[in-house]
Coordinates of C-alpha atoms in Angstrom, one line a residue:
M629 CA 0.0 0.0 0.0
S630 CA 1.4 3.5 -0.9
L631 CA 1.9 6.2 1.6
S632 CA -1.0 8.2 0.4
A633 CA -3.3 5.2 0.5
T634 CA -2.1 4.4 4.0
S635 CA -2.9 8.0 5.1
V636 CA -6.4 7.7 3.6
A637 CA -7.0 4.4 5.3
A638 CA -5.8 5.8 8.6
H639 CA -8.1 8.7 8.3
F640 CA -11.1 6.5 7.6
A641 CA -10.2 4.1 10.4
A642 CA -9.9 6.9 13.0
A643 CA -13.2 8.5 11.8
T644 CA -15.0 5.1 11.8
L645 CA -13.8 4.3 15.3
L646 CA -15.0 7.7 16.6
T647 CA -18.5 7.0 15.4
T648 CA -18.8 3.3 16.5
W649 CA -17.2 3.1 20.0
A650 CA -19.1 2.7 23.2
A651 CA -18.4 4.4 26.6
S652 CA -17.7 2.2 29.6
Q653 CA -19.5 3.1 32.8
A654 CA -16.3 3.2 34.9
L655 CA -12.7 2.1 34.9
H656 CA -11.3 0.1 37.8
V657 CA -7.5 -0.6 38.0
V658 CA -6.8 -4.0 39.6
D659 CA -3.2 -4.4 40.9
A660 CA -2.2 -7.2 43.3
A661 CA 0.8 -5.0 44.3
G662 CA -1.3 -2.0 45.0
G663 CA 0.6 0.2 42.5
P664 CA -0.2 3.7 41.3
A665 CA -3.9 4.4 40.5
A666 CA -4.9 1.0 41.7
T667 CA -8.5 0.9 43.0
F668 CA -8.5 -2.8 43.9
T669 CA -5.9 -5.4 44.9
T670 CA -8.1 -8.5 44.3
L671 CA -10.0 -9.4 41.1
P672 CA -12.9 -11.0 42.9
G673 CA -13.4 -7.8 45.0
A674 CA -13.3 -5.7 41.8
V675 CA -15.8 -7.9 40.1
A676 CA -18.2 -7.8 43.0
A677 CA -18.0 -4.0 43.3
A678 CA -18.2 -3.2 39.6
A679 CA -21.5 -2.1 38.0
P680 CA -22.7 -3.7 34.7
G681 CA -20.8 -2.2 31.8
D682 CA -17.6 -1.3 33.8
T683 CA -14.1 -2.0 32.7
L684 CA -11.5 -3.7 34.9
L685 CA -7.9 -3.1 33.8
V686 CA -5.8 -5.8 35.5
R687 CA -2.1 -5.6 36.1
T688 CA 0.3 -8.4 36.8
G689 CA -0.6 -10.8 39.6
S690 CA -2.2 -14.0 40.7
Y691 CA -5.9 -13.5 41.6
G692 CA -7.3 -16.9 42.6
Q693 CA -10.8 -18.1 41.7
V694 CA -13.1 -15.6 40.0
T695 CA -16.9 -15.8 39.3
I696 CA -18.6 -13.3 36.9
A697 CA -22.3 -13.0 36.4
K698 CA -22.6 -9.5 34.9
P699 CA -21.6 -7.7 31.7
L700 CA -18.1 -6.3 32.2
A701 CA -14.7 -5.9 30.3
V702 CA -11.9 -7.7 32.2
V703 CA -8.7 -6.9 30.4
A704 CA -5.1 -7.5 31.2
D705 CA -3.0 -4.4 30.8
R706 CA -0.5 -4.4 28.0
G707 CA 2.5 -6.6 28.9
A708 CA 0.8 -7.8 32.1
S709 CA 0.8 -11.5 33.3
V710 CA -2.6 -12.1 34.8
R711 CA -3.3 -15.5 36.3
V712 CA -6.4 -17.0 37.9
T713 CA -6.9 -20.5 39.2
N714 CA -10.5 -20.9 38.1
L715 CA -12.9 -18.7 36.1
E716 CA -16.7 -19.3 36.2
I717 CA -19.1 -17.2 34.1
R718 CA -22.8 -17.7 34.6
D719 CA -26.3 -16.3 34.3
L720 CA -25.7 -13.7 31.7
A721 CA -28.9 -12.2 30.3
P722 CA -29.6 -12.1 26.5
N723 CA -28.3 -8.6 25.9
D724 CA -25.2 -9.0 28.2
L725 CA -21.7 -8.8 26.7
L726 CA -18.7 -9.9 28.6
L727 CA -15.1 -9.3 27.3
I728 CA -12.2 -11.3 28.8
R729 CA -8.8 -10.5 27.3
G730 CA -5.3 -11.6 28.2
L731 CA -6.0 -13.9 31.2
T732 CA -4.3 -17.2 31.9
V733 CA -6.5 -19.7 33.7
A734 CA -4.4 -22.5 35.3
P735 CA -6.4 -24.5 37.9
S736 CA -4.7 -26.6 40.6
L737 CA -8.0 -28.5 40.9
D738 CA -11.2 -28.9 38.9
I739 CA -12.2 -27.3 35.6
G740 CA -10.3 -24.1 34.5
L741 CA -13.1 -22.2 32.7
C742 CA -16.9 -22.8 33.0
V743 CA -19.5 -20.8 31.1
L744 CA -22.9 -21.9 32.4
N745 CA -26.6 -21.0 32.1
S746 CA -26.1 -17.9 30.0
A747 CA -27.9 -16.3 27.1
G748 CA -25.5 -13.4 26.4
V749 CA -22.2 -13.1 24.4
V750 CA -18.8 -13.8 25.9
W751 CA -15.7 -12.7 23.9
F752 CA -12.3 -14.2 24.9
E753 CA -9.1 -12.9 23.3
D754 CA -5.5 -13.9 23.9
C755 CA -6.4 -16.2 26.8
S756 CA -4.9 -19.5 27.9
F757 CA -6.8 -22.3 29.7
D758 CA -4.2 -24.8 30.8
S759 CA -5.3 -27.7 33.1
V760 CA -2.2 -29.8 32.6
G761 CA -1.1 -29.2 36.2
S762 CA -4.6 -29.8 37.6
K763 CA -4.9 -32.6 40.2
S764 CA -8.4 -34.1 39.9
F765 CA -9.9 -37.5 40.4
A766 CA -12.5 -37.0 37.7
T767 CA -12.8 -36.0 34.1
T768 CA -12.1 -32.2 34.1
P769 CA -12.0 -30.4 30.7
A770 CA -9.9 -27.2 30.5
V771 CA -13.1 -25.5 29.2
W772 CA -16.7 -26.4 29.8
L773 CA -19.5 -24.6 28.0
D774 CA -23.0 -25.7 29.0
H775 CA -25.9 -23.5 27.8
A776 CA -23.3 -20.8 27.5
G777 CA -25.1 -18.6 24.9
T778 CA -22.6 -17.5 22.2
V779 CA -18.9 -17.7 22.9
T780 CA -16.2 -16.2 20.7
A781 CA -12.5 -17.2 21.3
I782 CA -9.6 -15.6 19.4
R783 CA -6.0 -16.6 19.7
C784 CA -6.7 -18.8 22.7
T785 CA -5.2 -22.1 23.9
A786 CA -6.9 -24.9 25.9
R787 CA -5.0 -27.9 27.2
A788 CA -6.6 -30.6 29.4
G789 CA -4.7 -32.4 32.1
A790 CA -4.7 -36.0 33.2
P791 CA -6.9 -37.3 36.1
V792 CA -5.1 -38.6 39.2
G793 CA -5.5 -42.4 39.4
L794 CA -5.6 -45.5 37.2
G795 CA -8.1 -46.4 34.6
L796 CA -9.8 -43.0 34.6
P797 CA -11.1 -41.5 31.3
A798 CA -9.1 -38.6 29.9
S799 CA -10.6 -35.1 29.6
P800 CA -11.4 -33.1 26.4
A801 CA -9.7 -29.7 26.1
V802 CA -13.1 -28.1 25.4
L803 CA -16.5 -29.7 26.2
A804 CA -19.3 -27.7 24.4
C805 CA -22.9 -28.5 25.3
N806 CA -26.0 -26.7 24.0
S807 CA -23.9 -23.7 23.1
T808 CA -22.5 -21.7 20.2
L809 CA -18.8 -21.4 19.8
H810 CA -16.7 -19.4 17.3
L811 CA -13.0 -20.3 17.5
F812 CA -10.3 -18.4 15.6
D813 CA -6.5 -18.8 15.4
S814 CA -6.5 -21.1 18.5
F815 CA -5.1 -24.4 19.7
L816 CA -6.8 -27.2 21.6
K817 CA -5.1 -30.3 23.0
G818 CA -7.0 -33.1 24.8
G819 CA -5.9 -34.7 28.1
V820 CA -3.6 -37.7 28.5
G821 CA -5.1 -41.1 29.2
T822 CA -4.2 -43.0 32.4
S823 CA -2.6 -46.4 32.9
S824 CA -4.4 -49.4 34.2
F825 CA -3.6 -52.8 35.8
I826 CA -5.7 -54.8 33.4
G827 CA -6.6 -54.7 29.7
S828 CA -5.3 -51.4 28.3
A829 CA -4.7 -47.9 29.4
T830 CA -7.4 -45.4 28.7
A831 CA -7.6 -43.4 25.5
G832 CA -6.5 -39.7 25.2
G833 CA -9.2 -37.1 25.5
A834 CA -10.7 -35.3 22.5
G835 CA -9.4 -31.9 21.6
L836 CA -13.1 -30.7 21.1
D837 CA -16.1 -32.7 22.4
V838 CA -19.3 -31.3 20.8
R839 CA -22.7 -32.2 22.3
D840 CA -25.7 -30.5 20.8
A841 CA -23.6 -27.4 20.1
S842 CA -22.9 -25.3 17.0
I843 CA -19.2 -24.8 16.3
F844 CA -17.3 -22.6 13.8
V845 CA -13.5 -23.0 13.7
Q846 CA -11.1 -21.0 11.6
S847 CA -7.3 -21.2 11.3
S848 CA -6.9 -23.4 14.4
T849 CA -5.4 -26.8 15.4
I850 CA -7.5 -29.2 17.3
E851 CA -5.6 -32.2 18.6
G852 CA -6.5 -35.3 20.6
G853 CA -4.6 -36.2 23.8
D854 CA -2.0 -38.9 24.1
G855 CA -3.1 -42.4 25.0
G856 CA -2.2 -43.6 28.5
P857 CA 1.0 -45.6 28.8
G858 CA 0.9 -49.3 28.9
L859 CA 2.4 -51.4 31.7
F860 CA 3.6 -54.9 32.5
V861 CA 1.9 -56.1 35.7
L862 CA 1.4 -59.8 35.9
G863 CA 0.9 -59.5 32.1
C864 CA 0.7 -56.9 29.4
V865 CA -1.4 -53.8 29.7
S866 CA -1.4 -52.2 26.2
G867 CA -1.1 -48.5 25.6
G868 CA -4.3 -46.5 25.3
D869 CA -5.4 -45.2 21.9
G870 CA -4.8 -41.5 21.1
G871 CA -7.7 -39.1 21.5
V872 CA -9.9 -37.9 18.7
G873 CA -9.3 -34.4 17.4
A874 CA -13.0 -33.5 17.3
L875 CA -15.8 -35.7 18.6
L876 CA -19.5 -35.0 17.7
N877 CA -22.4 -36.4 19.8
G878 CA -26.0 -35.5 20.4
T879 CA -28.8 -34.9 18.0
S880 CA -28.0 -31.4 16.7
S881 CA -24.2 -31.0 16.7
T882 CA -22.6 -29.1 13.9
L883 CA -19.0 -28.3 13.2
R884 CA -18.1 -25.9 10.3
H885 CA -14.4 -25.2 9.7
V886 CA -12.0 -23.2 7.5
A887 CA -8.3 -23.8 7.2
T888 CA -8.3 -25.9 10.4
T889 CA -6.2 -28.9 11.2
F890 CA -7.7 -31.8 13.2
V891 CA -5.1 -34.3 14.6
G892 CA -5.6 -37.5 16.4
G893 CA -3.4 -37.9 19.5
P894 CA -0.5 -40.4 19.5
G895 CA -1.2 -43.8 21.0
G896 CA 0.2 -44.6 24.4
T897 CA 3.6 -46.2 24.7
A898 CA 4.0 -49.8 26.0
P899 CA 6.8 -52.0 27.2
P900 CA 8.6 -53.9 24.4
S901 CA 6.5 -57.1 24.9
C902 CA 3.2 -55.2 24.9
A903 CA 1.2 -53.4 22.3
P904 CA 1.2 -49.6 22.0
G905 CA -2.0 -47.7 21.5
A906 CA -3.3 -46.7 18.1
T907 CA -3.2 -43.1 16.8
G908 CA -6.5 -41.3 17.3
T909 CA -8.7 -40.2 14.4
P910 CA -8.9 -36.5 13.3
T911 CA -12.7 -36.4 13.7
Q912 CA -15.3 -38.8 14.8
V913 CA -19.0 -38.2 14.2
V914 CA -21.3 -40.3 16.4
A915 CA -24.2 -37.9 15.6
G916 CA -24.1 -34.5 13.8
T917 CA -22.5 -33.0 10.8
V918 CA -19.0 -31.7 9.9
E919 CA -18.5 -29.4 7.0
D920 CA -15.3 -28.0 5.5
L921 CA -16.2 -24.6 4.1
G922 CA -12.9 -24.5 2.2
G923 CA -10.9 -21.4 1.1
P924 CA -8.5 -19.1 2.8
S925 CA -8.5 -17.5 6.2
H926 CA -7.9 -13.9 7.3
A927 CA -6.8 -12.8 10.7
L928 CA -7.1 -9.4 12.3
T929 CA -4.8 -8.2 15.2
A930 CA -5.0 -4.9 17.1
G931 CA -2.8 -5.1 20.2
G932 CA -3.5 -2.8 23.1
P933 CA -5.1 -1.8 25.3
T934 CA -4.2 1.6 23.9
R935 CA -3.9 4.9 25.7
E936 CA -5.1 8.2 24.3
G937 CA -2.7 9.5 21.7
E938 CA -0.8 6.2 21.3
T939 CA -0.5 4.6 18.0
L940 CA -3.1 1.9 17.3
T941 CA -2.1 -0.5 14.6
L942 CA -4.6 -2.8 12.9
S943 CA -3.1 -5.7 10.8
V944 CA -4.7 -8.2 8.5
D945 CA -3.0 -11.4 7.5
G946 CA -4.2 -13.4 4.6
P947 CA -3.5 -14.5 1.0
P948 CA -1.9 -11.8 -1.2
G949 CA -4.3 -10.3 -3.7
D950 CA -7.4 -10.5 -1.5
A951 CA -9.3 -7.2 -1.1
V952 CA -10.2 -6.6 2.6
S953 CA -12.4 -4.2 4.5
L954 CA -12.6 -3.4 8.2
W955 CA -15.9 -3.2 10.1
F956 CA -16.4 -1.6 13.5
A957 CA -19.2 -1.7 16.1
A958 CA -19.7 -0.8 19.7
R959 CA -20.8 -4.4 20.6
S960 CA -20.5 -7.9 19.5
S961 CA -23.6 -9.8 18.5
P962 CA -22.6 -12.7 16.3
A963 CA -24.9 -14.0 13.5
L964 CA -24.8 -15.9 10.3
L965 CA -25.7 -13.6 7.4
P966 CA -26.6 -14.5 3.8
L967 CA -23.7 -14.4 1.2
L968 CA -21.0 -14.4 4.0
R969 CA -18.9 -17.5 4.6
G970 CA -18.5 -17.6 8.4
P971 CA -20.1 -15.7 11.3
F972 CA -20.4 -12.0 11.3
L973 CA -19.3 -11.0 14.9
L974 CA -20.5 -7.4 15.1
D975 CA -23.8 -5.8 16.2
P976 CA -25.4 -4.2 13.2
V977 CA -26.6 -1.2 15.3
G978 CA -24.2 1.7 14.5
L979 CA -22.1 -0.4 12.3
G980 CA -19.4 1.3 10.2
G981 CA -16.6 0.2 7.9
F982 CA -14.2 1.1 5.1
V983 CA -12.1 -0.7 2.4
L984 CA -8.6 -1.1 3.7
G985 CA -7.0 -2.3 0.5
T986 CA -5.5 -5.3 -1.1
I987 CA -3.2 -7.7 0.8
P988 CA 0.4 -7.3 -0.6
A989 CA 2.9 -10.0 -1.4
S990 CA 4.1 -10.0 2.2
G991 CA 0.7 -11.4 3.3
T992 CA 0.1 -8.6 5.8
L993 CA -1.8 -5.3 5.3
S994 CA -1.7 -2.8 8.2
V995 CA -3.0 0.7 9.1
A996 CA -1.8 2.8 12.0
F997 CA -3.3 6.0 13.5
P998 CA -3.4 7.8 16.9
A999 CA -6.0 6.4 19.3
P1000 CA -8.8 8.9 19.6
A1001 CA -9.0 11.2 22.6
L1002 CA -11.8 10.3 25.1
P1003 CA -14.5 12.8 25.5
A1004 CA -14.7 14.6 28.8
G1005 CA -16.3 12.4 31.5
V1006 CA -15.8 9.1 29.6
A1007 CA -13.8 6.5 31.5
V1008 CA -13.0 4.0 28.7
G1009 CA -13.8 3.7 25.0
Q1010 CA -14.6 0.2 23.8
G1011 CA -15.3 -1.3 20.4
F1012 CA -15.1 -4.4 18.3
A1013 CA -13.7 -4.9 14.8
Q1014 CA -13.8 -7.7 12.1
V1015 CA -12.2 -8.2 8.8
I1016 CA -14.2 -9.2 5.7
A1017 CA -12.3 -10.2 2.6
L1018 CA -13.3 -10.7 -1.0
S1019 CA -11.6 -13.9 -2.2
P1020 CA -11.5 -14.6 -5.9
L1021 CA -12.6 -18.2 -5.3
Q1022 CA -14.8 -17.9 -2.2
G1023 CA -16.5 -14.5 -2.6
A1024 CA -17.1 -12.6 0.7
V1025 CA -15.6 -14.3 3.7
T1026 CA -15.4 -13.3 7.3
G1027 CA -12.1 -13.3 9.2
S1028 CA -11.3 -13.0 12.8
G1029 CA -12.2 -10.0 15.0
A1030 CA -10.5 -7.9 17.7
A1031 CA -11.6 -6.0 20.8
L1032 CA -10.4 -2.4 20.9
L1033 CA -10.0 -0.4 24.1
W1034 CA -9.0 3.2 24.6
L1035 CA -7.8 4.1 28.0
P1036 CA -7.0 7.5 29.6
A1037 CA -3.4 8.6 29.2
S1038 CA -3.3 8.8 33.0
V1039 CA -3.5 5.1 33.8

């Protein structure tokens, strides 16, 4: 893109953002060390005190177990390492929107992330859900979605652990029940099977276990867990089979995917005189449908959070030659629209957009501009963006999205 074209795109990006952003009710700074401008030192305390629509800017620290049952934005500050042991999200109303960005959930016991009994929208970005170190005597997925409403996850990882004991079934990385999940640029890995004293070790867990849920996946890797190791105890115990990449059950499960790799987990090892486990299958459909939509993928990154006056850079990665546009809205309200391949993640109310240009030979097209100043009395500016590309072979295709936050220069 030429300098003049870049300047025009930056002008349109800034103007569009100014007309599509939403004002947060209040900004709370959460800092375990009690640093400058901190209003809370614990995340559970900040969540309890926050009003619906508030933003929690979280600095480096470990914050224990957190439960959220209201619409908020909980965002790690730029460069911060924010860890919680368990995160439970529940009881969101149909119009509620919850943004979680930059958190690492690493449970020592039980499930890492639960989203339960909700009808709203939950948006995760740059999060890690890692249950590998969890010590549990039961099947404990890293992520459990049950009547979770609509969940979007972008650049997230989920790894299931292994149960403590012998002969116990392995856990899936993500168990999705009666929910809608949109997954972009992410990695899932099922849990490891366990050994046994008889027969064979247990199979690895599925990377994604779908039960009456609707799933869309783009540019991700979904991998089954390793089979449990075999033993020789008064005879051979063979290695467990590797886990399935994606497993579909129920009566209405659907999995639609673009540029995604499904991998069966490796079979469990075994002593020389015993049989190792078989490699798992990439997908297994007990009930439901799997559809490869084909074609390329496009990824949007925005960085941040961004303070007033700092440079905000939006970058789109995709096949050279594809024409791309950027769209902005104050909220996320995902839906499937005619003539678009993939979900449209933005609320149509107040929607704005512009043509960014054509992806060059490098595969990356970017635009940079100063973050807008916040109007007087506004604590935080928040918006959401998504890329839509015009592919020569696929027509109009949706890419990933990004949450955008503007903070006061004083924090």
